[in-house]
Amino acid sequence: MNRALARILLSLAFCAPAAAQDVKKEIERYRQMVSEGSPAELFELEGEALWKKPQGPRQASLEKCDLGLGPGVLKGAYAALPRYFKDADRVMDLETRLLHCMTTLQGRSREEATQRVFGNADRPSEMESLSAYVAAQSRGMKMAPGESHPKEKAAYELGRALYFQRAGSWDFACTSCHGEEGKRIRLQELPVLLKPENARSVAASWPAYRISTSGFVTMQWRMNNCYQQMRMPEPAFGSDTTVALIHFITVTGKGETYQGPGNKR
Amino acid sequence: MQRDFHARGQAGMERVVQDGIQRVCTETHNQPPAELARRLEADQMKTIAFPQASLIGDWKSGERIAQNGRGMQWTDAPGTPNGGSCYNCHQLSPKEISYGTIGPSLAGFGAKRGSGPELQRYVYGKIYNAKAYNLCSQMPRLGYSGTLTEQQIKDLVGLLLDPASPVNQ
């Protein structure tokens, strides 16, 4: 597979004035190739090891972590997130819940557990590998995030409001890039996540292996990186803001069969 | 938002506080009432500091500024010159195949319109503060926000209007 990637990168490098269409086609071809034996599987394996590894002051593993369907239940758990958790009295997405389990079950401090939530190609983060492992256990299941609890409804409404919220040095909202059909930044196409037909494939493919950086990326990372590009200050990991946006997007894209962890450009 | 965000690098917490325009455009989903829009656009027009001399700078430098998508992010080192991110949203030189489509294509902009003083003034003003012309435009206020300097904006005017610029070939 590395050889396949090298071949495509070489062909991209040497046919410099190739039409944009060709470049996109090549990337699409590579995406298809990797989907048959995705590098995401490597992260899933690493995540499984981390899930079972005793860590923190309590030297406990995450195997008793309740992701919503009961302690230790992984099958279908990701497809039912984000959802309201009574023990924390708030809506949580996968990563926020994992962090909750790290602090409660393993006795780790929030500071220590969030020191390095986003990794890179050389060294993926613990959170990324765990997300890959947990999400993979929902493959083939329909995305059905929580929608009945008042706090779930409130998170959806907050996420929707934030999607339109213009702020920062460049006056951007989510809608600045993801507000109109058929638009691009450079060559990157931008889904309008207000529409179920666009949000469905997003909900069904994140978290994902990212071809351009050879790393694994999560929805918390996606929100963080969008706010960076919006020229805003940094949103806290697992904050109400990022969870509400993720919840809003997932609810908008509900009903799709989960096929991730997928591949992104 | 005050609780959920923290300052990082050059991105301070003052950025989460909406100004009047951001608030109006958020509340109206970018469809402000016409009368209010006219009044607020006039206010924005007053923020534009038009230089006295020629507004057409060096298009070669303008092309570099248009290509550069960095600046104002918490990951960008303060003090280094910012880019304009122009190609992120606009087609400019037909030689560049990697361009965005959020804004209109500007290929041939000067070739179609000339490079007279009125047009120079319009292009300079639009880059300096796009909200003076269209209140809820998605285009950043690149001069007003302190992203680009007077000289950088002149260089971008050159990129769009200079007959020798690749934009006009």
CSV table of N, CA and C in Angstrom, one decimal, chain B:
chain,number,residue,atom,x,y,z
B,1,MET,N,-19.5,30.6,25.4
B,1,MET,CA,-18.3,30.6,24.6
B,1,MET,C,-17.1,31.1,25.4
B,2,GLN,N,-17.4,32.0,26.3
B,2,GLN,CA,-16.4,32.5,27.2
B,2,GLN,C,-15.8,31.3,28.0
B,3,ARG,N,-16.7,30.4,28.4
B,3,ARG,CA,-16.3,29.3,29.2
B,3,ARG,C,-15.5,28.2,28.4
B,4,ASP,N,-16.0,28.0,27.2
B,4,ASP,CA,-15.5,26.9,26.4
B,4,ASP,C,-14.2,27.2,25.6
B,5,PHE,N,-13.9,28.4,25.4
B,5,PHE,CA,-12.7,28.8,24.6
B,5,PHE,C,-11.6,29.3,25.5
B,6,HIS,N,-10.4,29.2,25.1
B,6,HIS,CA,-9.2,29.8,25.8
B,6,HIS,C,-8.3,30.4,24.7
B,7,ALA,N,-7.6,31.5,25.2
B,7,ALA,CA,-6.7,32.2,24.3
B,7,ALA,C,-5.5,31.2,24.0
B,8,ARG,N,-5.1,31.2,22.7
B,8,ARG,CA,-3.9,30.4,22.4
B,8,ARG,C,-3.1,31.2,21.3
B,9,GLY,N,-1.8,31.3,21.5
B,9,GLY,CA,-1.0,32.0,20.6
B,9,GLY,C,-1.5,33.4,20.4
B,10,GLN,N,-1.6,33.9,19.2
B,10,GLN,CA,-2.1,35.2,18.9
B,10,GLN,C,-3.6,35.3,19.0
B,11,ALA,N,-4.3,34.2,19.1
B,11,ALA,CA,-5.8,34.2,19.1
B,11,ALA,C,-6.3,34.4,20.5
B,12,GLY,N,-6.6,35.7,20.8
B,12,GLY,CA,-7.0,36.1,22.1
B,12,GLY,C,-8.5,35.9,22.3
B,13,MET,N,-9.0,36.0,23.5
B,13,MET,CA,-10.4,35.8,23.8
B,13,MET,C,-11.3,36.9,23.3
B,14,GLU,N,-10.7,38.1,23.0
B,14,GLU,CA,-11.5,39.1,22.5
B,14,GLU,C,-12.2,38.7,21.2
B,15,ARG,N,-11.6,37.7,20.5
B,15,ARG,CA,-12.2,37.3,19.2
B,15,ARG,C,-13.5,36.6,19.3
B,16,VAL,N,-13.8,36.0,20.5
B,16,VAL,CA,-15.1,35.3,20.6
B,16,VAL,C,-16.3,36.3,20.7
B,17,VAL,N,-16.0,37.6,21.1
B,17,VAL,CA,-17.0,38.6,21.3
B,17,VAL,C,-17.4,39.2,19.9
B,18,GLN,N,-18.7,39.0,19.6
B,18,GLN,CA,-19.2,39.5,18.3
B,18,GLN,C,-19.2,41.0,18.3
B,19,ASP,N,-18.8,41.6,17.1
B,19,ASP,CA,-19.1,43.0,16.9
B,19,ASP,C,-20.5,43.2,16.3
B,20,GLY,N,-21.0,44.4,16.1
B,20,GLY,CA,-22.3,44.7,15.7
B,20,GLY,C,-22.7,43.9,14.4
B,21,ILE,N,-21.7,44.0,13.5
B,21,ILE,CA,-22.0,43.3,12.2
B,21,ILE,C,-22.1,41.8,12.3
B,22,GLN,N,-21.2,41.2,13.0
B,22,GLN,CA,-21.2,39.8,13.2
B,22,GLN,C,-22.5,39.4,13.9
B,23,ARG,N,-23.0,40.2,14.8
B,23,ARG,CA,-24.3,39.9,15.5
B,23,ARG,C,-25.5,40.0,14.6
B,24,VAL,N,-25.5,41.1,13.8
B,24,VAL,CA,-26.6,41.3,12.9
B,24,VAL,C,-26.7,40.2,11.9
B,25,CYS,N,-25.5,39.8,11.3
B,25,CYS,CA,-25.4,38.8,10.3
B,25,CYS,C,-25.8,37.4,10.8
B,26,THR,N,-25.4,37.2,12.1
B,26,THR,CA,-25.7,35.9,12.7
B,26,THR,C,-27.2,35.8,12.9
B,27,GLU,N,-27.8,36.9,13.5
B,27,GLU,CA,-29.2,36.8,13.8
B,27,GLU,C,-30.1,36.8,12.6
B,28,THR,N,-29.7,37.4,11.5
B,28,THR,CA,-30.5,37.4,10.3
B,28,THR,C,-30.1,36.3,9.3
B,29,HIS,N,-29.2,35.4,9.7
B,29,HIS,CA,-28.7,34.4,8.8
B,29,HIS,C,-28.2,35.1,7.5
B,30,ASN,N,-27.5,36.2,7.7
B,30,ASN,CA,-26.9,36.9,6.6
B,30,ASN,C,-27.9,37.6,5.6
B,31,GLN,N,-29.1,37.8,6.1
B,31,GLN,CA,-30.1,38.6,5.3
B,31,GLN,C,-30.6,39.8,6.1
B,32,PRO,N,-29.7,40.8,6.3
B,32,PRO,CA,-30.1,41.9,7.2
B,32,PRO,C,-31.2,42.8,6.4
B,33,PRO,N,-32.1,43.4,7.2
B,33,PRO,CA,-33.0,44.4,6.6
B,33,PRO,C,-32.2,45.4,5.8
B,34,ALA,N,-32.7,45.8,4.6
B,34,ALA,CA,-32.0,46.7,3.7
B,34,ALA,C,-31.6,48.0,4.3
B,35,GLU,N,-32.5,48.6,5.0
B,35,GLU,CA,-32.2,49.9,5.6
B,35,GLU,C,-31.0,49.9,6.6
B,36,LEU,N,-31.1,48.8,7.5
B,36,LEU,CA,-30.0,48.6,8.5
B,36,LEU,C,-28.7,48.3,7.8
B,37,ALA,N,-28.8,47.5,6.8
B,37,ALA,CA,-27.6,47.1,6.0
B,37,ALA,C,-26.9,48.4,5.5
B,38,ARG,N,-27.7,49.3,4.9
B,38,ARG,CA,-27.1,50.5,4.3
B,38,ARG,C,-26.4,51.3,5.3
B,39,ARG,N,-27.1,51.4,6.5
B,39,ARG,CA,-26.5,52.3,7.5
B,39,ARG,C,-25.2,51.7,8.0
B,40,LEU,N,-25.2,50.4,8.3
B,40,LEU,CA,-24.0,49.7,8.8
B,40,LEU,C,-22.9,49.7,7.8
B,41,GLU,N,-23.2,49.5,6.5
B,41,GLU,CA,-22.2,49.5,5.4
B,41,GLU,C,-21.5,50.9,5.4
B,42,ALA,N,-22.3,52.0,5.6
B,42,ALA,CA,-21.8,53.3,5.6
B,42,ALA,C,-20.8,53.5,6.7
B,43,ASP,N,-21.1,52.9,7.9
B,43,ASP,CA,-20.2,52.9,9.1
B,43,ASP,C,-18.9,52.2,8.7
B,44,GLN,N,-19.0,51.1,8.1
B,44,GLN,CA,-17.8,50.3,7.7
B,44,GLN,C,-17.0,51.1,6.7
B,45,MET,N,-17.6,51.8,5.8
B,45,MET,CA,-16.9,52.6,4.8
B,45,MET,C,-15.9,53.6,5.4
B,46,LYS,N,-16.4,54.1,6.6
B,46,LYS,CA,-15.6,55.1,7.3
B,46,LYS,C,-14.3,54.5,7.9
B,47,THR,N,-14.2,53.2,8.0
B,47,THR,CA,-13.0,52.5,8.5
B,47,THR,C,-11.9,52.4,7.5
B,48,ILE,N,-12.2,52.6,6.2
B,48,ILE,CA,-11.2,52.4,5.2
B,48,ILE,C,-10.3,53.6,5.1
B,49,ALA,N,-9.0,53.4,5.2
B,49,ALA,CA,-8.0,54.4,5.1
B,49,ALA,C,-7.4,54.3,3.7
B,50,PHE,N,-7.9,55.1,2.8
B,50,PHE,CA,-7.4,55.1,1.4
B,50,PHE,C,-6.1,55.8,1.3
B,51,PRO,N,-5.0,55.2,0.8
B,51,PRO,CA,-3.8,55.9,0.6
B,51,PRO,C,-3.9,57.0,-0.5
B,52,GLN,N,-3.1,58.0,-0.4
B,52,GLN,CA,-3.2,59.1,-1.4
B,52,GLN,C,-2.6,58.8,-2.8
B,53,ALA,N,-1.5,58.2,-2.8
B,53,ALA,CA,-0.8,57.9,-4.1
B,53,ALA,C,-1.5,56.8,-4.9
B,54,SER,N,-0.8,56.3,-5.9
B,54,SER,CA,-1.4,55.2,-6.7
B,54,SER,C,-1.7,54.0,-5.9
B,55,LEU,N,-2.8,53.3,-6.2
B,55,LEU,CA,-3.1,52.1,-5.4
B,55,LEU,C,-2.6,50.8,-6.0
B,56,ILE,N,-2.0,50.9,-7.2
B,56,ILE,CA,-1.5,49.7,-7.9
B,56,ILE,C,-0.1,49.3,-7.4
B,57,GLY,N,0.0,48.3,-6.7
B,57,GLY,CA,1.4,47.8,-6.2
B,57,GLY,C,2.0,46.8,-7.2
B,58,ASP,N,2.8,45.9,-6.6
B,58,ASP,CA,3.6,45.0,-7.3
B,58,ASP,C,2.8,43.6,-7.4
B,59,TRP,N,2.4,43.3,-8.6
B,59,TRP,CA,1.5,42.1,-8.8
B,59,TRP,C,2.3,40.8,-8.4
B,60,LYS,N,3.6,40.8,-8.5
B,60,LYS,CA,4.3,39.6,-8.2
B,60,LYS,C,4.2,39.3,-6.7
B,61,SER,N,4.4,40.4,-5.9
B,61,SER,CA,4.2,40.3,-4.5
B,61,SER,C,2.8,39.9,-4.2
B,62,GLY,N,1.8,40.5,-4.9
B,62,GLY,CA,0.4,40.2,-4.8
B,62,GLY,C,0.1,38.8,-5.0
B,63,GLU,N,0.7,38.2,-6.0
B,63,GLU,CA,0.5,36.7,-6.2
B,63,GLU,C,0.9,35.9,-5.0
B,64,ARG,N,2.1,36.3,-4.4
B,64,ARG,CA,2.5,35.5,-3.2
B,64,ARG,C,1.6,35.7,-2.1
B,65,ILE,N,1.0,36.9,-1.9
B,65,ILE,CA,0.1,37.1,-0.8
B,65,ILE,C,-1.2,36.4,-1.0
B,66,ALA,N,-1.6,36.3,-2.3
B,66,ALA,CA,-2.9,35.6,-2.7
B,66,ALA,C,-2.7,34.1,-2.4
B,67,GLN,N,-1.5,33.6,-2.7
B,67,GLN,CA,-1.3,32.1,-2.5
B,67,GLN,C,-1.2,31.8,-1.0
B,68,ASN,N,-0.7,32.7,-0.2
B,68,ASN,CA,-0.4,32.4,1.2
B,68,ASN,C,-1.7,32.3,2.1
B,69,GLY,N,-2.0,31.2,2.6
B,69,GLY,CA,-3.2,31.0,3.4
B,69,GLY,C,-2.9,31.1,4.9
B,70,ARG,N,-1.7,31.5,5.3
B,70,ARG,CA,-1.4,31.6,6.7
B,70,ARG,C,-1.7,33.0,7.3
B,71,GLY,N,-1.7,33.1,8.6
B,71,GLY,CA,-1.9,34.4,9.2
B,71,GLY,C,-3.1,34.4,10.1
B,72,MET,N,-2.9,35.0,11.3
B,72,MET,CA,-4.0,35.2,12.3
B,72,MET,C,-4.5,33.9,13.0
B,73,GLN,N,-3.9,32.8,12.7
B,73,GLN,CA,-4.3,31.5,13.4
B,73,GLN,C,-3.4,31.4,14.7
B,74,TRP,N,-3.9,30.6,15.6
B,74,TRP,CA,-3.1,30.4,16.9
B,74,TRP,C,-1.8,29.6,16.6
B,75,THR,N,-1.8,29.0,15.4
B,75,THR,CA,-0.5,28.3,15.0
B,75,THR,C,0.5,29.2,14.3
B,76,ASP,N,0.0,30.4,13.9
B,76,ASP,CA,0.9,31.2,13.1
B,76,ASP,C,1.7,32.1,14.0
B,77,ALA,N,3.0,32.2,13.7
B,77,ALA,CA,3.9,33.1,14.6
B,77,ALA,C,3.5,34.5,14.3
B,78,PRO,N,3.2,35.3,15.4
B,78,PRO,CA,2.9,36.7,15.2
B,78,PRO,C,4.2,37.4,14.8
B,79,GLY,N,4.0,38.4,14.0
B,79,GLY,CA,5.1,39.2,13.5
B,79,GLY,C,5.5,38.8,12.1
B,80,THR,N,5.3,37.6,11.7
B,80,THR,CA,5.6,37.2,10.3
B,80,THR,C,4.4,37.7,9.4
B,81,PRO,N,4.7,38.2,8.2
B,81,PRO,CA,3.7,38.7,7.3
B,81,PRO,C,2.6,37.7,7.1
B,82,ASN,N,1.3,38.2,7.1
B,82,ASN,CA,0.2,37.3,6.9
B,82,ASN,C,-0.1,37.2,5.4
B,83,GLY,N,-0.8,36.1,5.0
B,83,GLY,CA,-1.2,36.0,3.7
B,83,GLY,C,-2.7,36.4,3.6
B,84,GLY,N,-3.2,36.5,2.3
B,84,GLY,CA,-4.6,36.9,2.1
B,84,GLY,C,-5.5,35.7,1.9
B,85,SER,N,-5.0,34.5,1.7
B,85,SER,CA,-5.8,33.3,1.5
B,85,SER,C,-6.7,33.5,0.3
B,86,CYS,N,-6.4,34.3,-0.7
B,86,CYS,CA,-7.3,34.6,-1.8
B,86,CYS,C,-7.7,33.4,-2.6
B,87,TYR,N,-6.6,32.6,-2.9
B,87,TYR,CA,-6.9,31.4,-3.7
B,87,TYR,C,-7.8,30.4,-3.0
B,88,ASN,N,-7.9,30.5,-1.7
B,88,ASN,CA,-8.8,29.5,-1.0
B,88,ASN,C,-10.2,29.6,-1.5
B,89,CYS,N,-10.6,30.9,-1.9
B,89,CYS,CA,-12.0,31.1,-2.3
B,89,CYS,C,-12.2,31.6,-3.7
B,90,HIS,N,-11.1,32.2,-4.3
B,90,HIS,CA,-11.3,32.8,-5.7
B,90,HIS,C,-10.3,32.2,-6.7
B,91,GLN,N,-10.8,32.1,-7.9
B,91,GLN,CA,-9.9,31.8,-9.0
B,91,GLN,C,-9.3,33.2,-9.4
B,92,LEU,N,-7.9,33.2,-9.6
B,92,LEU,CA,-7.3,34.5,-10.0
B,92,LEU,C,-6.4,34.2,-11.2
B,93,SER,N,-5.1,33.8,-11.1
B,93,SER,CA,-4.3,33.5,-12.3
B,93,SER,C,-4.8,32.2,-12.8
B,94,PRO,N,-5.1,32.1,-14.1
B,94,PRO,CA,-5.5,30.8,-14.7
B,94,PRO,C,-4.5,29.7,-14.6
B,95,LYS,N,-3.2,30.1,-14.3
B,95,LYS,CA,-2.2,29.1,-14.2
B,95,LYS,C,-2.4,28.2,-12.9
B,96,GLU,N,-3.1,28.8,-11.9
B,96,GLU,CA,-3.3,28.1,-10.7
B,96,GLU,C,-4.5,27.2,-10.7
B,97,ILE,N,-4.4,25.9,-10.7
B,97,ILE,CA,-5.5,25.0,-10.8
B,97,ILE,C,-6.2,24.7,-9.5
B,98,SER,N,-5.5,25.0,-8.4
B,98,SER,CA,-6.0,24.7,-7.1
B,98,SER,C,-6.6,26.0,-6.5
B,99,TYR,N,-7.8,26.3,-6.8
B,99,TYR,CA,-8.5,27.5,-6.3
B,99,TYR,C,-9.9,27.1,-5.8
B,100,GLY,N,-10.4,27.9,-4.9
B,100,GLY,CA,-11.7,27.7,-4.3
B,100,GLY,C,-12.8,28.4,-5.0
B,101,THR,N,-14.0,28.1,-4.6
B,101,THR,CA,-15.2,28.7,-5.4
B,101,THR,C,-16.2,29.4,-4.5
B,102,ILE,N,-15.8,29.7,-3.2
B,102,ILE,CA,-16.7,30.3,-2.3
B,102,ILE,C,-17.0,31.8,-2.8
B,103,GLY,N,-16.0,32.4,-3.3
B,103,GLY,CA,-16.1,33.7,-3.9
B,103,GLY,C,-16.1,33.6,-5.5
B,104,PRO,N,-16.5,34.7,-6.1
B,104,PRO,CA,-16.6,34.6,-7.6
B,104,PRO,C,-15.2,34.5,-8.2
B,105,SER,N,-15.1,34.0,-9.4
B,105,SER,CA,-13.8,33.9,-10.2
B,105,SER,C,-13.4,35.3,-10.5
B,106,LEU,N,-12.1,35.6,-10.3
B,106,LEU,CA,-11.6,37.0,-10.6
B,106,LEU,C,-10.6,36.9,-11.7
B,107,ALA,N,-10.6,35.7,-12.5
B,107,ALA,CA,-9.7,35.6,-13.6
B,107,ALA,C,-10.1,36.7,-14.7
B,108,GLY,N,-9.1,37.4,-15.2
B,108,GLY,CA,-9.4,38.4,-16.2
B,108,GLY,C,-10.1,39.7,-15.6
B,109,PHE,N,-10.0,39.8,-14.3
B,109,PHE,CA,-10.7,40.9,-13.6
B,109,PHE,C,-10.4,42.3,-14.2
B,110,GLY,N,-9.1,42.6,-14.3
B,110,GLY,CA,-8.7,43.9,-14.9
B,110,GLY,C,-8.9,44.0,-16.4
B,111,ALA,N,-8.6,42.8,-17.1
B,111,ALA,CA,-8.7,42.8,-18.5
B,111,ALA,C,-10.1,43.2,-19.0
B,112,LYS,N,-11.1,42.8,-18.1
B,112,LYS,CA,-12.5,43.1,-18.5
B,112,LYS,C,-12.9,44.5,-18.1
B,113,ARG,N,-12.3,45.1,-17.0
B,113,ARG,CA,-12.8,46.3,-16.5
B,113,ARG,C,-11.8,47.5,-16.6
B,114,GLY,N,-10.6,47.3,-17.0
B,114,GLY,CA,-9.6,48.3,-17.0
B,114,GLY,C,-8.9,48.5,-15.7
B,115,SER,N,-8.3,49.7,-15.5
B,115,SER,CA,-7.5,49.8,-14.2
B,115,SER,C,-7.6,51.3,-13.8
B,116,GLY,N,-8.7,52.0,-14.1
B,116,GLY,CA,-8.9,53.4,-13.7
B,116,GLY,C,-8.9,53.6,-12.2
B,117,PRO,N,-8.8,54.9,-11.8
B,117,PRO,CA,-8.7,55.3,-10.4
B,117,PRO,C,-9.9,54.9,-9.6
B,118,GLU,N,-11.1,54.9,-10.2
B,118,GLU,CA,-12.4,54.5,-9.5
B,118,GLU,C,-12.3,53.0,-9.1
B,119,LEU,N,-11.9,52.3,-10.2
B,119,LEU,CA,-11.8,50.8,-10.0
B,119,LEU,C,-10.7,50.4,-9.0
B,120,GLN,N,-9.6,51.1,-9.0
B,120,GLN,CA,-8.5,50.9,-8.0
B,120,GLN,C,-9.1,51.1,-6.6
B,121,ARG,N,-9.8,52.2,-6.5
B,121,ARG,CA,-10.4,52.6,-5.2
B,121,ARG,C,-11.4,51.5,-4.7
B,122,TYR,N,-12.2,51.0,-5.6
B,122,TYR,CA,-13.1,50.0,-5.3
B,122,TYR,C,-12.4,48.7,-4.8
B,123,VAL,N,-11.4,48.3,-5.6
B,123,VAL,CA,-10.7,47.0,-5.3
B,123,VAL,C,-10.0,47.2,-3.9
B,124,TYR,N,-9.3,48.3,-3.7
B,124,TYR,CA,-8.6,48.5,-2.5
B,124,TYR,C,-9.6,48.5,-1.3
B,125,GLY,N,-10.7,49.2,-1.5
B,125,GLY,CA,-11.7,49.3,-0.4
B,125,GLY,C,-12.3,47.9,-0.1
B,126,LYS,N,-12.6,47.2,-1.1
B,126,LYS,CA,-13.3,45.9,-1.0
B,126,LYS,C,-12.3,44.9,-0.2
B,127,ILE,N,-11.0,45.0,-0.5
B,127,ILE,CA,-10.1,44.1,0.2
B,127,ILE,C,-9.9,44.6,1.6
B,128,TYR,N,-9.9,45.9,1.8
B,128,TYR,CA,-9.7,46.5,3.1
B,128,TYR,C,-10.8,46.1,4.1
B,129,ASN,N,-12.1,46.3,3.5
B,129,ASN,CA,-13.2,46.0,4.4
B,129,ASN,C,-14.4,45.7,3.5
B,130,ALA,N,-14.5,44.4,3.2
B,130,ALA,CA,-15.6,43.9,2.3
B,130,ALA,C,-17.0,44.2,2.8
B,131,LYS,N,-17.1,44.4,4.1
B,131,LYS,CA,-18.4,44.6,4.7
B,131,LYS,C,-19.0,46.0,4.4
B,132,ALA,N,-18.1,46.9,3.9
B,132,ALA,CA,-18.6,48.2,3.5
B,132,ALA,C,-19.4,48.2,2.2
B,133,TYR,N,-19.2,47.1,1.5
B,133,TYR,CA,-19.9,47.0,0.2
B,133,TYR,C,-21.1,46.0,0.2
B,134,ASN,N,-20.9,45.0,1.1
B,134,ASN,CA,-21.9,43.9,1.3
B,134,ASN,C,-21.9,43.5,2.7
B,135,LEU,N,-22.8,43.9,3.5
B,135,LEU,CA,-22.7,43.8,5.0
B,135,LEU,C,-22.4,42.4,5.5
B,136,CYS,N,-23.0,41.4,4.9
B,136,CYS,CA,-22.8,40.1,5.4
B,136,CYS,C,-22.0,39.2,4.5
B,137,SER,N,-21.2,39.9,3.7
B,137,SER,CA,-20.2,39.1,2.8
B,137,SER,C,-19.4,38.1,3.6
B,138,GLN,N,-19.1,37.0,3.0
B,138,GLN,CA,-18.3,36.0,3.7
B,138,GLN,C,-16.8,36.3,3.7
B,139,MET,N,-16.5,37.4,2.9
B,139,MET,CA,-15.1,37.7,2.8
B,139,MET,C,-14.5,38.5,4.0
B,140,PRO,N,-13.4,38.1,4.6
B,140,PRO,CA,-12.8,38.8,5.7
B,140,PRO,C,-12.5,40.2,5.4
B,141,ARG,N,-12.5,41.0,6.5
B,141,ARG,CA,-12.1,42.5,6.4
B,141,ARG,C,-10.6,42.5,6.6
B,142,LEU,N,-9.9,42.3,5.4
B,142,LEU,CA,-8.5,42.0,5.5
B,142,LEU,C,-7.6,43.2,6.0
B,143,GLY,N,-8.0,44.4,5.7
B,143,GLY,CA,-7.3,45.6,6.2
B,143,GLY,C,-7.8,45.9,7.6
B,144,TYR,N,-9.1,46.1,7.8
B,144,TYR,CA,-9.7,46.4,9.0
B,144,TYR,C,-9.3,45.5,10.2
B,145,SER,N,-9.2,44.2,9.9
B,145,SER,CA,-8.8,43.2,10.9
B,145,SER,C,-7.3,43.2,11.2
B,146,GLY,N,-6.6,44.0,10.5
B,146,GLY,CA,-5.1,44.0,10.7
B,146,GLY,C,-4.4,42.8,10.1
B,147,THR,N,-5.1,42.1,9.2
B,147,THR,CA,-4.4,41.0,8.6
B,147,THR,C,-3.4,41.4,7.5
B,148,LEU,N,-3.8,42.3,6.7
B,148,LEU,CA,-2.9,42.8,5.6
B,148,LEU,C,-2.5,44.3,5.8
B,149,THR,N,-1.3,44.6,5.4
B,149,THR,CA,-0.9,46.0,5.5
B,149,THR,C,-1.3,46.8,4.2
B,150,GLU,N,-1.2,48.1,4.3
B,150,GLU,CA,-1.5,49.0,3.2
B,150,GLU,C,-0.8,48.5,1.9
B,151,GLN,N,0.5,48.3,2.1
B,151,GLN,CA,1.3,47.9,0.9
B,151,GLN,C,0.9,46.5,0.4
B,152,GLN,N,0.6,45.6,1.2
B,152,GLN,CA,0.1,44.3,0.8
B,152,GLN,C,-1.2,44.4,0.0
B,153,ILE,N,-2.1,45.3,0.5
B,153,ILE,CA,-3.4,45.4,-0.3
B,153,ILE,C,-3.1,46.1,-1.6
B,154,LYS,N,-2.2,47.0,-1.7
B,154,LYS,CA,-1.9,47.6,-3.0
B,154,LYS,C,-1.3,46.6,-3.9
B,155,ASP,N,-0.5,45.7,-3.4
B,155,ASP,CA,0.1,44.6,-4.2
B,155,ASP,C,-1.1,43.7,-4.8
B,156,LEU,N,-2.1,43.5,-4.0
B,156,LEU,CA,-3.2,42.7,-4.4
B,156,LEU,C,-4.0,43.4,-5.5
B,157,VAL,N,-4.1,44.8,-5.3
B,157,VAL,CA,-4.8,45.6,-6.3
B,157,VAL,C,-4.0,45.4,-7.6
B,158,GLY,N,-2.7,45.4,-7.5
B,158,GLY,CA,-1.9,45.2,-8.7
B,158,GLY,C,-2.1,43.9,-9.4
B,159,LEU,N,-2.2,42.8,-8.5
B,159,LEU,CA,-2.5,41.5,-9.1
B,159,LEU,C,-3.8,41.5,-9.9
B,160,LEU,N,-4.8,42.2,-9.4
B,160,LEU,CA,-6.1,42.2,-10.1
B,160,LEU,C,-6.2,43.1,-11.3
B,161,LEU,N,-5.4,44.3,-11.2
B,161,LEU,CA,-5.6,45.3,-12.2
B,161,LEU,C,-4.5,45.5,-13.2
B,162,ASP,N,-3.3,45.2,-12.8
B,162,ASP,CA,-2.1,45.5,-13.6
B,162,ASP,C,-2.3,44.6,-14.9
B,163,PRO,N,-2.2,45.3,-16.1
B,163,PRO,CA,-2.3,44.5,-17.4
B,163,PRO,C,-1.3,43.4,-17.5
B,164,ALA,N,-0.1,43.5,-16.8
B,164,ALA,CA,1.0,42.5,-16.9
B,164,ALA,C,0.7,41.4,-16.0
B,165,SER,N,-0.2,41.5,-15.0
B,165,SER,CA,-0.5,40.4,-14.1
B,165,SER,C,-1.0,39.2,-14.7
B,166,PRO,N,-0.6,38.0,-14.3
B,166,PRO,CA,-1.2,36.7,-14.9
B,166,PRO,C,-2.7,36.6,-14.8
B,167,VAL,N,-3.3,37.4,-13.8
B,167,VAL,CA,-4.8,37.4,-13.7
B,167,VAL,C,-5.4,37.9,-15.0
B,168,ASN,N,-4.7,38.8,-15.7
B,168,ASN,CA,-5.2,39.5,-16.9
B,168,ASN,C,-4.7,38.9,-18.2
B,169,GLN,N,-4.0,37.8,-18.1
B,169,GLN,CA,-3.5,37.2,-19.4
B,169,GLN,C,-4.5,36.3,-20.0
